[in-house]
Tab-separated table of C-alpha atoms and ligand atoms in Angstrom:
chain	number	residue	atom	x	y	z
O	1	MET	CA	8.161	40.967	16.082
O	2	SER	CA	9.759	41.190	18.834
O	3	GLU	CA	10.634	37.320	20.903
O	4	ILE	CA	7.821	35.975	23.138
O	5	GLU	CA	9.052	35.214	27.244
O	6	LEU	CA	8.100	32.039	28.525
O	7	GLY	CA	10.647	32.245	31.307
O	8	PRO	CA	10.958	28.775	32.707
O	9	THR	CA	7.784	27.274	31.508
O	10	ARG	CA	7.584	25.151	28.527
O	11	PRO	CA	4.215	24.877	26.297
O	12	LEU	CA	2.945	20.872	26.566
O	13	VAL	CA	2.080	20.787	22.615
O	14	PRO	CA	4.455	21.299	20.351
O	15	PRO	CA	4.668	24.585	18.741
O	16	LEU	CA	3.902	24.996	15.311
O	17	TYR	CA	7.504	26.631	13.170
O	18	CYS	CA	5.291	28.111	10.006
O	19	SER	CA	9.119	29.978	8.990
O	20	ALA	CA	10.115	28.936	5.777
O	21	VAL	CA	13.452	30.657	6.437
O	22	TYR	CA	15.509	30.827	9.924
O	23	SER	CA	17.719	34.314	10.960
O	24	PHE	CA	21.437	34.642	12.207
O	25	PRO	CA	22.409	36.397	14.583
O	26	ASP	CA	25.797	36.774	12.233
O	27	LEU	CA	27.912	35.040	9.823
O	28	ASP	CA	29.638	32.611	12.464
O	29	ALA	CA	26.048	31.367	13.791
O	30	LEU	CA	25.291	30.790	10.222
O	31	GLU	CA	28.768	29.051	9.277
O	32	ALA	CA	28.411	26.675	12.506
O	33	VAL	CA	24.880	25.797	11.399
O	34	TYR	CA	25.753	25.174	8.259
O	35	ARG	CA	28.449	22.758	9.288
O	36	GLY	CA	26.506	20.967	11.835
O	37	GLN	CA	28.646	22.153	14.784
O	38	VAL	CA	25.085	23.834	16.437
O	39	SER	CA	21.728	22.408	16.072
O	40	GLY	CA	19.306	24.968	13.686
O	41	PHE	CA	17.715	25.688	10.919
O	42	VAL	CA	18.024	27.375	7.819
O	43	TYR	CA	15.383	26.597	5.160
O	44	ALA	CA	12.050	24.871	5.651
O	45	ARG	CA	12.719	22.939	2.071
O	46	ASP	CA	15.647	21.582	3.427
O	47	ALA	CA	14.061	20.721	7.688
O	48	HIS	CA	12.057	22.649	9.609
O	49	PRO	CA	11.168	21.756	13.314
O	50	ASN	CA	7.500	19.692	12.644
O	51	ALA	CA	9.210	17.668	10.386
O	52	VAL	CA	12.229	16.642	12.200
O	53	SER	CA	9.941	16.154	15.350
O	54	LEU	CA	7.218	13.644	12.919
O	55	ALA	CA	9.863	11.980	11.307
O	56	ARG	CA	11.297	11.347	15.227
O	57	SER	CA	8.342	9.851	16.386
O	58	LEU	CA	7.867	7.607	12.886
O	59	ALA	CA	11.057	6.338	12.998
O	60	SER	CA	10.312	4.783	16.916
O	61	TRP	CA	7.259	3.400	15.380
O	62	GLU	CA	8.915	1.700	12.104
O	63	SER	CA	11.419	0.439	14.280
O	64	ALA	CA	13.829	2.757	11.450
O	65	LYS	CA	17.208	3.906	12.020
O	66	TRP	CA	16.179	7.390	9.913
O	67	CYS	CA	12.661	9.041	8.289
O	68	MET	CA	12.232	11.250	5.856
O	69	VAL	CA	8.590	13.098	6.184
O	70	THR	CA	7.675	14.101	2.318
O	71	ALA	CA	4.341	16.093	0.843
O	72	SER	CA	2.375	12.933	0.077
O	73	GLY	CA	3.012	9.642	-0.223
O	74	MET	CA	3.616	9.568	-3.605
O	75	ALA	CA	6.601	11.763	-2.767
O	76	ALA	CA	7.664	9.066	-0.437
O	77	LEU	CA	7.717	6.388	-3.069
O	78	ALA	CA	8.955	8.987	-5.834
O	79	LEU	CA	11.898	10.048	-3.546
O	80	THR	CA	13.008	6.239	-2.332
O	81	LEU	CA	13.026	5.368	-5.946
O	82	MET	CA	14.965	8.192	-7.497
O	83	ALA	CA	17.248	8.284	-4.970
O	84	LEU	CA	18.489	4.355	-5.021
O	85	LEU	CA	17.624	4.130	-8.637
O	86	ARG	CA	19.657	5.531	-11.543
O	87	ALA	CA	19.174	4.488	-15.768
O	88	GLY	CA	19.581	0.891	-16.491
O	89	ASP	CA	18.439	-0.525	-13.451
O	90	VAL	CA	15.750	-2.715	-13.005
O	91	VAL	CA	12.837	-2.669	-10.680
O	92	VAL	CA	10.727	-5.982	-10.162
O	93	ALA	CA	7.220	-4.998	-8.414
O	94	SER	CA	4.309	-7.020	-7.505
O	95	ARG	CA	1.221	-6.813	-9.840
O	96	ARG	CA	-1.289	-6.304	-7.324
O	97	LEU	CA	0.001	-2.111	-5.953
O	98	TYR	CA	-1.735	1.371	-5.393
O	99	GLY	CA	-2.243	3.032	-8.704
O	100	ARG	CA	-0.386	6.208	-8.878
O	101	THR	CA	2.907	3.737	-8.167
O	102	LEU	CA	1.742	1.420	-11.232
O	103	GLN	CA	1.766	4.416	-13.013
O	104	LEU	CA	5.041	6.013	-11.654
O	105	LEU	CA	6.765	2.532	-12.535
O	106	THR	CA	5.417	1.973	-15.604
O	107	GLU	CA	4.676	4.923	-17.189
O	108	GLU	CA	7.227	7.608	-15.780
O	109	LEU	CA	10.128	5.410	-14.833
O	110	PRO	CA	11.093	4.501	-18.361
O	111	ARG	CA	11.327	7.839	-19.412
O	112	TRP	CA	14.713	7.594	-16.946
O	113	GLN	CA	15.805	4.201	-18.395
O	114	VAL	CA	14.356	2.479	-15.137
O	115	HIS	CA	12.333	-1.108	-16.391
O	116	THR	CA	9.614	-2.378	-13.997
O	117	TYR	CA	9.291	-6.223	-14.522
O	118	LEU	CA	5.226	-6.818	-12.428
O	119	VAL	CA	4.588	-10.402	-11.095
O	120	ASP	CA	1.858	-12.182	-9.681
O	121	LEU	CA	3.994	-12.639	-5.737
O	122	ASP	CA	2.281	-15.950	-5.833
O	123	ASP	CA	3.759	-17.794	-8.807
O	124	THR	CA	6.921	-18.556	-7.645
O	125	ALA	CA	8.616	-19.543	-10.855
O	126	ALA	CA	7.574	-16.139	-12.438
O	127	LEU	CA	8.771	-14.377	-9.450
O	128	ALA	CA	11.852	-16.324	-9.849
O	129	ALA	CA	12.479	-15.356	-13.073
O	130	ALA	CA	12.068	-11.916	-12.390
O	131	LEU	CA	14.571	-11.673	-9.633
O	132	ALA	CA	17.413	-13.215	-12.137
O	133	ARG	CA	17.178	-10.008	-14.184
O	134	ARG	CA	19.218	-8.461	-11.371
O	135	PRO	CA	16.490	-5.784	-10.192
O	136	ARG	CA	18.257	-3.227	-7.812
O	137	LEU	CA	15.161	-3.084	-6.080
O	138	VAL	CA	11.515	-5.145	-5.347
O	139	LEU	CA	9.333	-3.335	-4.382
O	140	VAL	CA	5.852	-4.933	-2.587
O	141	GLU	CA	2.413	-3.679	-0.395
O	142	THR	CA	2.454	-5.506	3.024
O	143	LEU	CA	-1.593	-5.394	2.321
O	144	SER	CA	-2.610	-4.500	-1.442
O	145	ASN	CA	-6.145	-3.140	-2.248
O	146	PRO	CA	-8.349	-4.005	-2.464
O	147	THR	CA	-8.103	-7.908	-1.986
O	148	LEU	CA	-6.312	-7.583	1.174
O	149	ARG	CA	-3.144	-9.949	-0.193
O	150	LEU	CA	-0.226	-10.457	2.615
O	151	ALA	CA	3.275	-10.061	0.950
O	152	ASP	CA	5.591	-12.686	2.627
O	153	ILE	CA	7.932	-9.762	3.770
O	154	PRO	CA	10.643	-12.121	5.638
O	155	ARG	CA	10.812	-14.891	2.232
O	156	LEU	CA	11.083	-11.962	0.007
O	157	ALA	CA	13.773	-10.542	1.993
O	158	GLN	CA	15.555	-13.135	2.019
O	159	LEU	CA	15.145	-13.921	-1.919
O	160	CYS	CA	15.837	-10.291	-2.632
O	161	HIS	CA	19.041	-10.305	-0.810
O	162	GLU	CA	20.218	-13.286	-2.120
O	163	VAL	CA	20.336	-11.319	-5.996
O	164	GLY	CA	21.741	-8.643	-4.253
O	165	ALA	CA	18.397	-6.222	-4.458
O	166	HIS	CA	17.013	-3.956	-2.091
O	167	LEU	CA	13.222	-4.668	-0.522
O	168	LEU	CA	10.615	-1.732	-0.519
O	169	VAL	CA	7.697	-2.399	1.299
O	170	ASP	CA	4.538	0.486	1.069
O	171	ASN	CA	3.516	-0.420	4.461
O	172	THR	CA	0.312	1.974	4.387
O	173	PHE	CA	-2.543	-0.482	4.686
O	174	ALA	CA	-1.316	-2.318	7.548
O	175	THR	CA	0.792	0.236	9.643
O	176	PRO	CA	3.599	-0.369	12.219
O	177	VAL	CA	0.893	-1.291	14.528
O	178	LEU	CA	0.070	-4.574	12.639
O	179	CYS	CA	3.462	-4.819	10.795
O	180	GLN	CA	6.775	-3.580	10.819
O	181	PRO	CA	8.626	-4.514	7.300
O	182	LEU	CA	12.080	-3.754	8.843
O	183	ARG	CA	11.804	-5.872	11.219
O	184	LEU	CA	10.885	-8.790	9.623
O	185	GLY	CA	14.054	-8.231	6.325
O	186	ALA	CA	13.239	-5.164	4.125
O	187	ASP	CA	15.337	-2.685	3.876
O	188	PHE	CA	13.061	0.261	2.807
O	189	VAL	CA	9.662	1.101	3.631
O	190	VAL	CA	7.458	3.782	2.944
O	191	GLU	CA	4.309	5.156	4.089
O	192	SER	CA	1.181	7.102	3.462
O	193	LEU	CA	0.818	9.463	6.343
O	194	THR	CA	-2.179	10.623	4.909
O	195	LYS	CA	-4.476	7.468	5.562
O	196	MET	CA	-4.356	6.058	9.309
O	197	LEU	CA	-1.388	6.866	10.784
O	198	ALA	CA	-2.280	10.810	10.447
O	199	GLY	CA	-5.990	8.634	10.749
O	200	HIS	CA	-8.271	12.405	10.310
O	201	SER	CA	-8.218	12.854	6.384
O	202	ASP	CA	-7.174	15.998	6.845
O	203	VAL	CA	-3.480	15.529	5.752
O	204	THR	CA	-1.752	15.087	2.748
O	205	LEU	CA	2.259	13.899	3.767
O	206	GLY	CA	4.116	10.606	3.193
O	207	ALA	CA	7.529	8.989	4.290
O	208	ALA	CA	10.025	7.253	3.858
O	209	PHE	CA	12.480	4.877	6.223
O	210	GLY	CA	15.336	2.826	6.327
O	211	ARG	CA	18.501	1.387	8.222
O	212	GLU	CA	21.569	2.699	6.651
O	213	ASP	CA	23.215	5.965	6.524
O	214	GLU	CA	24.497	5.903	3.507
O	215	ALA	CA	20.705	5.676	1.984
O	216	TRP	CA	19.511	8.207	4.700
O	217	GLU	CA	22.184	11.052	2.693
O	218	ARG	CA	21.260	9.803	-0.111
O	219	LEU	CA	17.644	10.366	0.670
O	220	ARG	CA	18.013	13.579	2.279
O	221	ARG	CA	19.838	15.248	-0.560
O	222	VAL	CA	17.159	14.155	-3.366
O	223	CYS	CA	14.148	15.432	-1.424
O	224	THR	CA	15.419	18.586	-0.382
O	225	ILE	CA	17.144	19.213	-4.157
O	226	PHE	CA	13.202	18.000	-6.013
O	227	GLY	CA	11.463	19.703	-2.989
O	228	TRP	CA	9.155	17.287	-1.904
O	229	THR	CA	9.482	18.187	2.041
O	230	GLY	CA	6.408	18.098	3.751
O	231	ASN	CA	4.839	21.555	5.246
O	232	PRO	CA	4.956	22.188	8.974
O	233	PHE	CA	1.192	22.448	9.517
O	234	ASP	CA	0.205	19.335	8.152
O	235	CYS	CA	3.968	17.580	10.008
O	236	TRP	CA	1.677	18.967	13.303
O	237	LEU	CA	-1.434	17.806	12.792
O	238	ALA	CA	0.319	14.311	11.565
O	239	GLU	CA	1.984	14.063	14.657
O	240	ARG	CA	-1.216	15.076	16.854
O	241	GLY	CA	-2.649	12.201	14.586
O	242	LEU	CA	-0.082	9.589	15.571
O	243	GLN	CA	-0.525	9.959	19.567
O	244	THR	CA	-3.996	7.848	18.946
O	245	LEU	CA	-2.546	5.567	16.482
O	246	ALA	CA	-2.414	2.444	18.475
O	247	VAL	CA	-6.156	2.655	20.111
O	248	ARG	CA	-7.476	3.910	16.872
O	249	MET	CA	-6.091	0.884	15.006
O	250	GLN	CA	-7.149	-1.453	18.014
O	251	GLN	CA	-10.242	-0.610	18.004
O	252	ALA	CA	-10.807	-0.239	14.436
O	253	SER	CA	-9.597	-3.972	14.138
O	254	ARG	CA	-11.223	-5.354	17.014
O	255	THR	CA	-14.837	-3.562	14.990
O	256	ALA	CA	-13.493	-4.356	11.977
O	257	GLN	CA	-13.381	-8.684	12.710
O	258	ALA	CA	-16.904	-8.449	14.151
O	259	LEU	CA	-17.915	-6.633	11.064
O	260	ALA	CA	-16.881	-8.708	8.779
O	261	ASP	CA	-17.936	-12.101	10.824
O	262	TRP	CA	-21.465	-10.266	10.729
O	263	LEU	CA	-21.541	-9.767	7.397
O	264	ALA	CA	-20.059	-13.342	6.070
O	265	GLN	CA	-23.601	-14.521	7.321
O	266	HIS	CA	-25.655	-11.950	6.008
O	267	PRO	CA	-27.803	-12.906	2.884
O	268	ARG	CA	-27.025	-9.954	0.072
O	269	ILE	CA	-23.124	-10.471	0.784
O	270	ARG	CA	-21.599	-12.475	-1.394
O	271	ARG	CA	-17.906	-12.431	-0.182
O	272	VAL	CA	-16.059	-10.862	2.305
O	273	ILE	CA	-12.495	-10.133	2.237
O	274	TYR	CA	-10.442	-9.800	5.497
O	275	PRO	CA	-7.333	-11.225	6.728
O	276	GLY	CA	-8.334	-12.372	10.459
O	277	ARG	CA	-10.849	-14.282	8.753
O	278	PRO	CA	-10.165	-18.258	8.404
O	279	ASP	CA	-11.561	-18.189	5.262
O	280	HIS	CA	-8.662	-15.362	3.614
O	281	PRO	CA	-5.986	-16.889	1.691
O	282	ASP	CA	-3.418	-15.164	3.609
O	283	HIS	CA	-4.776	-15.908	7.119
O	284	ASP	CA	-1.474	-18.017	8.019
O	285	LEU	CA	0.698	-15.462	7.118
O	286	ALA	CA	-1.008	-12.616	8.626
O	287	ARG	CA	-0.981	-14.689	11.681
O	288	ARG	CA	2.706	-14.989	12.047
O	289	LEU	CA	3.354	-11.431	10.006
O	290	PHE	CA	0.545	-9.017	12.158
O	291	SER	CA	0.714	-8.203	15.844
O	292	GLY	CA	-2.774	-10.086	16.462
O	293	ASN	CA	-4.812	-7.213	14.741
O	294	TYR	CA	-5.586	-7.420	11.317
O	295	GLY	CA	-6.325	-4.335	10.310
O	296	ASN	CA	-9.342	-1.221	9.631
O	297	MET	CA	-9.609	-2.514	6.398
O	298	LEU	CA	-12.285	-4.855	4.674
O	299	SER	CA	-13.694	-5.670	1.225
O	300	ILE	CA	-16.958	-7.470	0.530
O	301	GLU	CA	-18.816	-8.361	-2.335
O	302	LEU	CA	-22.775	-7.163	-2.696
O	303	ALA	CA	-25.035	-9.706	-4.641
O	304	GLY	CA	-26.789	-7.624	-7.325
O	305	GLY	CA	-23.554	-5.545	-8.251
O	306	ARG	CA	-23.350	-1.997	-9.551
O	307	GLU	CA	-27.059	-1.225	-8.176
O	308	ALA	CA	-26.968	-2.937	-5.096
O	309	VAL	CA	-23.950	-0.594	-4.160
O	310	ASN	CA	-26.051	2.304	-5.485
O	311	GLN	CA	-29.133	1.114	-3.284
O	312	PHE	CA	-26.257	0.417	-0.456
O	313	LEU	CA	-25.197	4.316	-0.436
O	314	ARG	CA	-28.457	6.105	-1.015
O	315	ARG	CA	-30.395	4.043	1.622
O	316	GLN	CA	-27.991	4.898	4.276
O	317	ASP	CA	-25.678	7.620	5.100
O	318	LYS	CA	-23.337	6.861	7.518
O	319	ILE	CA	-20.663	5.247	5.518
O	320	VAL	CA	-20.204	7.068	2.989
O	321	LEU	CA	-18.229	6.752	-0.577
O	322	ALA	CA	-14.864	8.685	-0.555
O	323	PRO	CA	-11.921	6.994	-2.336
O	324	SER	CA	-9.474	7.123	0.907
O	325	LEU	CA	-8.913	5.129	3.842
O	326	GLY	CA	-7.568	5.283	7.525
O	327	ASP	CA	-10.171	7.893	8.785
O	328	VAL	CA	-11.541	7.824	12.181
O	329	ARG	CA	-14.967	7.555	10.640
O	330	THR	CA	-15.865	4.243	8.499
O	331	ILE	CA	-15.665	5.147	4.114
O	332	CYS	CA	-16.441	2.967	1.309
O	333	THR	CA	-14.720	3.064	-1.865
O	334	HIS	CA	-15.763	1.144	-4.913
O	335	PRO	CA	-12.546	0.296	-6.864
O	336	ALA	CA	-14.355	-0.893	-10.116
O	337	SER	CA	-14.781	2.898	-10.269
O	338	THR	CA	-11.892	4.912	-9.225
O	339	SER	CA	-8.755	2.505	-8.291
O	340	HIS	CA	-8.972	0.025	-10.990
O	341	ARG	CA	-11.044	1.839	-13.376
O	342	TYR	CA	-8.761	1.517	-16.003
O	343	ALA	CA	-6.959	-1.867	-15.462
O	344	PRO	CA	-8.137	-4.373	-18.355
O	345	PRO	CA	-11.235	-6.351	-17.567
O	346	GLU	CA	-9.635	-10.254	-17.676
O	347	GLU	CA	-7.529	-8.952	-14.886
O	348	ASN	CA	-9.715	-6.988	-12.704
O	349	ALA	CA	-12.418	-10.400	-12.944
O	350	ARG	CA	-9.323	-12.820	-12.221
O	351	GLU	CA	-9.068	-10.520	-9.026
O	352	GLY	CA	-12.375	-10.489	-8.410
O	353	ILE	CA	-12.527	-6.826	-8.085
O	354	THR	CA	-16.603	-7.293	-9.570
O	355	ASP	CA	-19.452	-4.619	-10.158
O	356	GLY	CA	-20.359	-5.248	-6.451
O	357	LEU	CA	-17.252	-4.945	-4.830
O	358	LEU	CA	-16.969	-2.387	-2.034
O	359	ARG	CA	-13.562	-1.484	0.603
O	360	ILE	CA	-14.607	-0.605	3.694
O	361	SER	CA	-12.295	1.529	5.860
O	362	VAL	CA	-13.677	0.841	9.447
O	363	GLY	CA	-13.427	3.988	11.802
O	364	LEU	CA	-14.445	4.096	15.514
O	365	GLU	CA	-17.840	3.895	15.289
O	366	PRO	CA	-19.454	1.159	17.714
O	367	LEU	CA	-20.041	-1.901	15.932
O	368	GLU	CA	-23.856	-1.262	16.292
O	369	GLU	CA	-23.959	1.859	14.507
O	370	LEU	CA	-22.649	0.396	11.456
O	371	GLN	CA	-24.919	-2.609	11.459
O	372	GLU	CA	-27.450	-0.331	11.451
O	373	ALA	CA	-25.901	1.649	8.909
O	374	PHE	CA	-25.978	-2.026	6.541
O	375	ARG	CA	-29.539	-3.334	7.880
O	376	ARG	CA	-30.621	-0.137	6.091
O	377	GLY	CA	-28.072	-0.297	3.510
O	378	LEU	CA	-29.114	-3.451	2.214
O	379	ASP	CA	-32.888	-3.559	2.771
O	380	PHE	CA	-33.973	-3.701	-0.483
O	381	ALA	CA	-35.873	-6.126	-2.547
O	382	ASP	CA	-34.104	-6.205	-6.063
O	383	ALA	CA	-31.203	-8.084	-4.835
E	401	LIG	C1	-2.499	6.315	-0.447
E	401	LIG	C2	-1.531	5.483	-0.973
E	401	LIG	C3	-0.825	5.640	-1.829
E	401	LIG	C4	0.252	7.246	-1.499
E	401	LIG	O1	-0.426	8.465	-0.662
E	401	LIG	P1	-0.332	10.286	-0.786
E	401	LIG	O2	-0.523	10.342	0.432
E	401	LIG	O3	-2.116	9.641	-1.348
E	401	LIG	O4	0.243	10.309	-1.833
E	401	LIG	C5	0.578	5.021	-1.557
E	401	LIG	N1	0.626	3.790	-1.502
E	401	LIG	C6	-1.005	3.396	-0.907
E	401	LIG	C7	-0.905	1.500	-0.541
E	401	LIG	C8	-2.259	4.077	-0.599
E	401	LIG	O5	-2.998	3.630	0.034
C-alpha cells in the first residue's frame, strides 16, 4: 500500500495505528531503532504509537514519571506484582479489595511462593503486626468496593517506607480527578481504564504508574515478555475518553452528592453510603485527600432486601443492572450476587453487604431523570 501524502497538513485527531509490525528501509535503520538512537517502533506487543500516546496523557493525570498501558486493569496488577516480587516475598493487602485482585493474591501468587496477609486497614494493631512481617509490597484501594471506605494513603506510605515496603494503590474508583496517590506518598498506582478513565464501557484496558526509572525498565520488560500490552484501537478510544474525564467526573460527582442527599431522605432507603456525606465514616479523610469532589460512586441499602431490589429493577429501565462502573449512563450492581457472592456470609454481614445493598455508578443524566427513575423503581407496596 502506498503512503498517503498529507502535505503540510496534519490530522487533528491522533491516527489509529493498527499495524502489528513496522518495516525498515535497511539493516542500519533497524539497528538504530533497536539501539534507541532514533525513535521508531518494531513490534506492537513491545510498543505502539497509540499506547505511547495514551501513556503520556495518563502519566500527566497521575503525576507519574512513567505509565505502562496494559490489556486490562487485572493485567496492570499482574504486571506490577510479577515485575516487583520474587519467590519468598510477603505482600500485605487490604481485606477490602476487588474480588479478582484477592484471587490473584491468595489463589495464584502462592504458586510462585509469594504469600499475602490480608488486614483490615482500620485495625491498627493488625496492620502493625502484618508490617512486622517485612512485606515487599502493600496493596490498597483508594476507595473500596462497595462500602467506599478510604485508605489513608499518606499514613500508609509512611508506615510502608519505615519497613522498606512499597505502597501500591489501585486508584480505579477514585480516578486521578479525585486523588493522585503518587503525590500522597504511594510508590506505584494501577488503574482499570475500563471504568471511569475511558468512561464509555467500550474499552478493556489498564495502566500501571510509578516514579522510578529502575522499576520502569522492569515493568516494560515483564509486560512485553508476558504479553500484557493493550491493543491500539482500545488505546485510541481510551485517549478519546480521557479528553472528557475531568468534566465527566465533576458532573457525575455533583449529581452523586445531590442524589445521595435526596435518597437519604427516602423512606424506602435504609442507608446511603457516600464519602461526600458527613455521616460517612471516612468523610474527614475524603475532605483531606480528595480534590473537593467525592466521586460518582454511591451505595444504598433498600428496605425490603432482595425482593425490593428486584422490584426496583423491574419498575424502571433507566438504571440498569450491569456489573461495572464509570459509564456515561447510570448503572447499578448488586454486590451480594456478584462481587461478594463467594465471600463468607459473616464477613459480608460485618461489612454491611446485605441483600438490599445496591451500588450505583452515577453517569451524566440530569439529576431529575435519576430521581424520577428512583421514584418509579421504589413505588411499590410491599417494602
Ligand atoms: C474493574 C476493576 C479492576 C480490574 O480491571 P479490568 O479492566 O476489569 O481488568 C481492578 N480494580 C478495581 C478496583 C476495579 O474496579
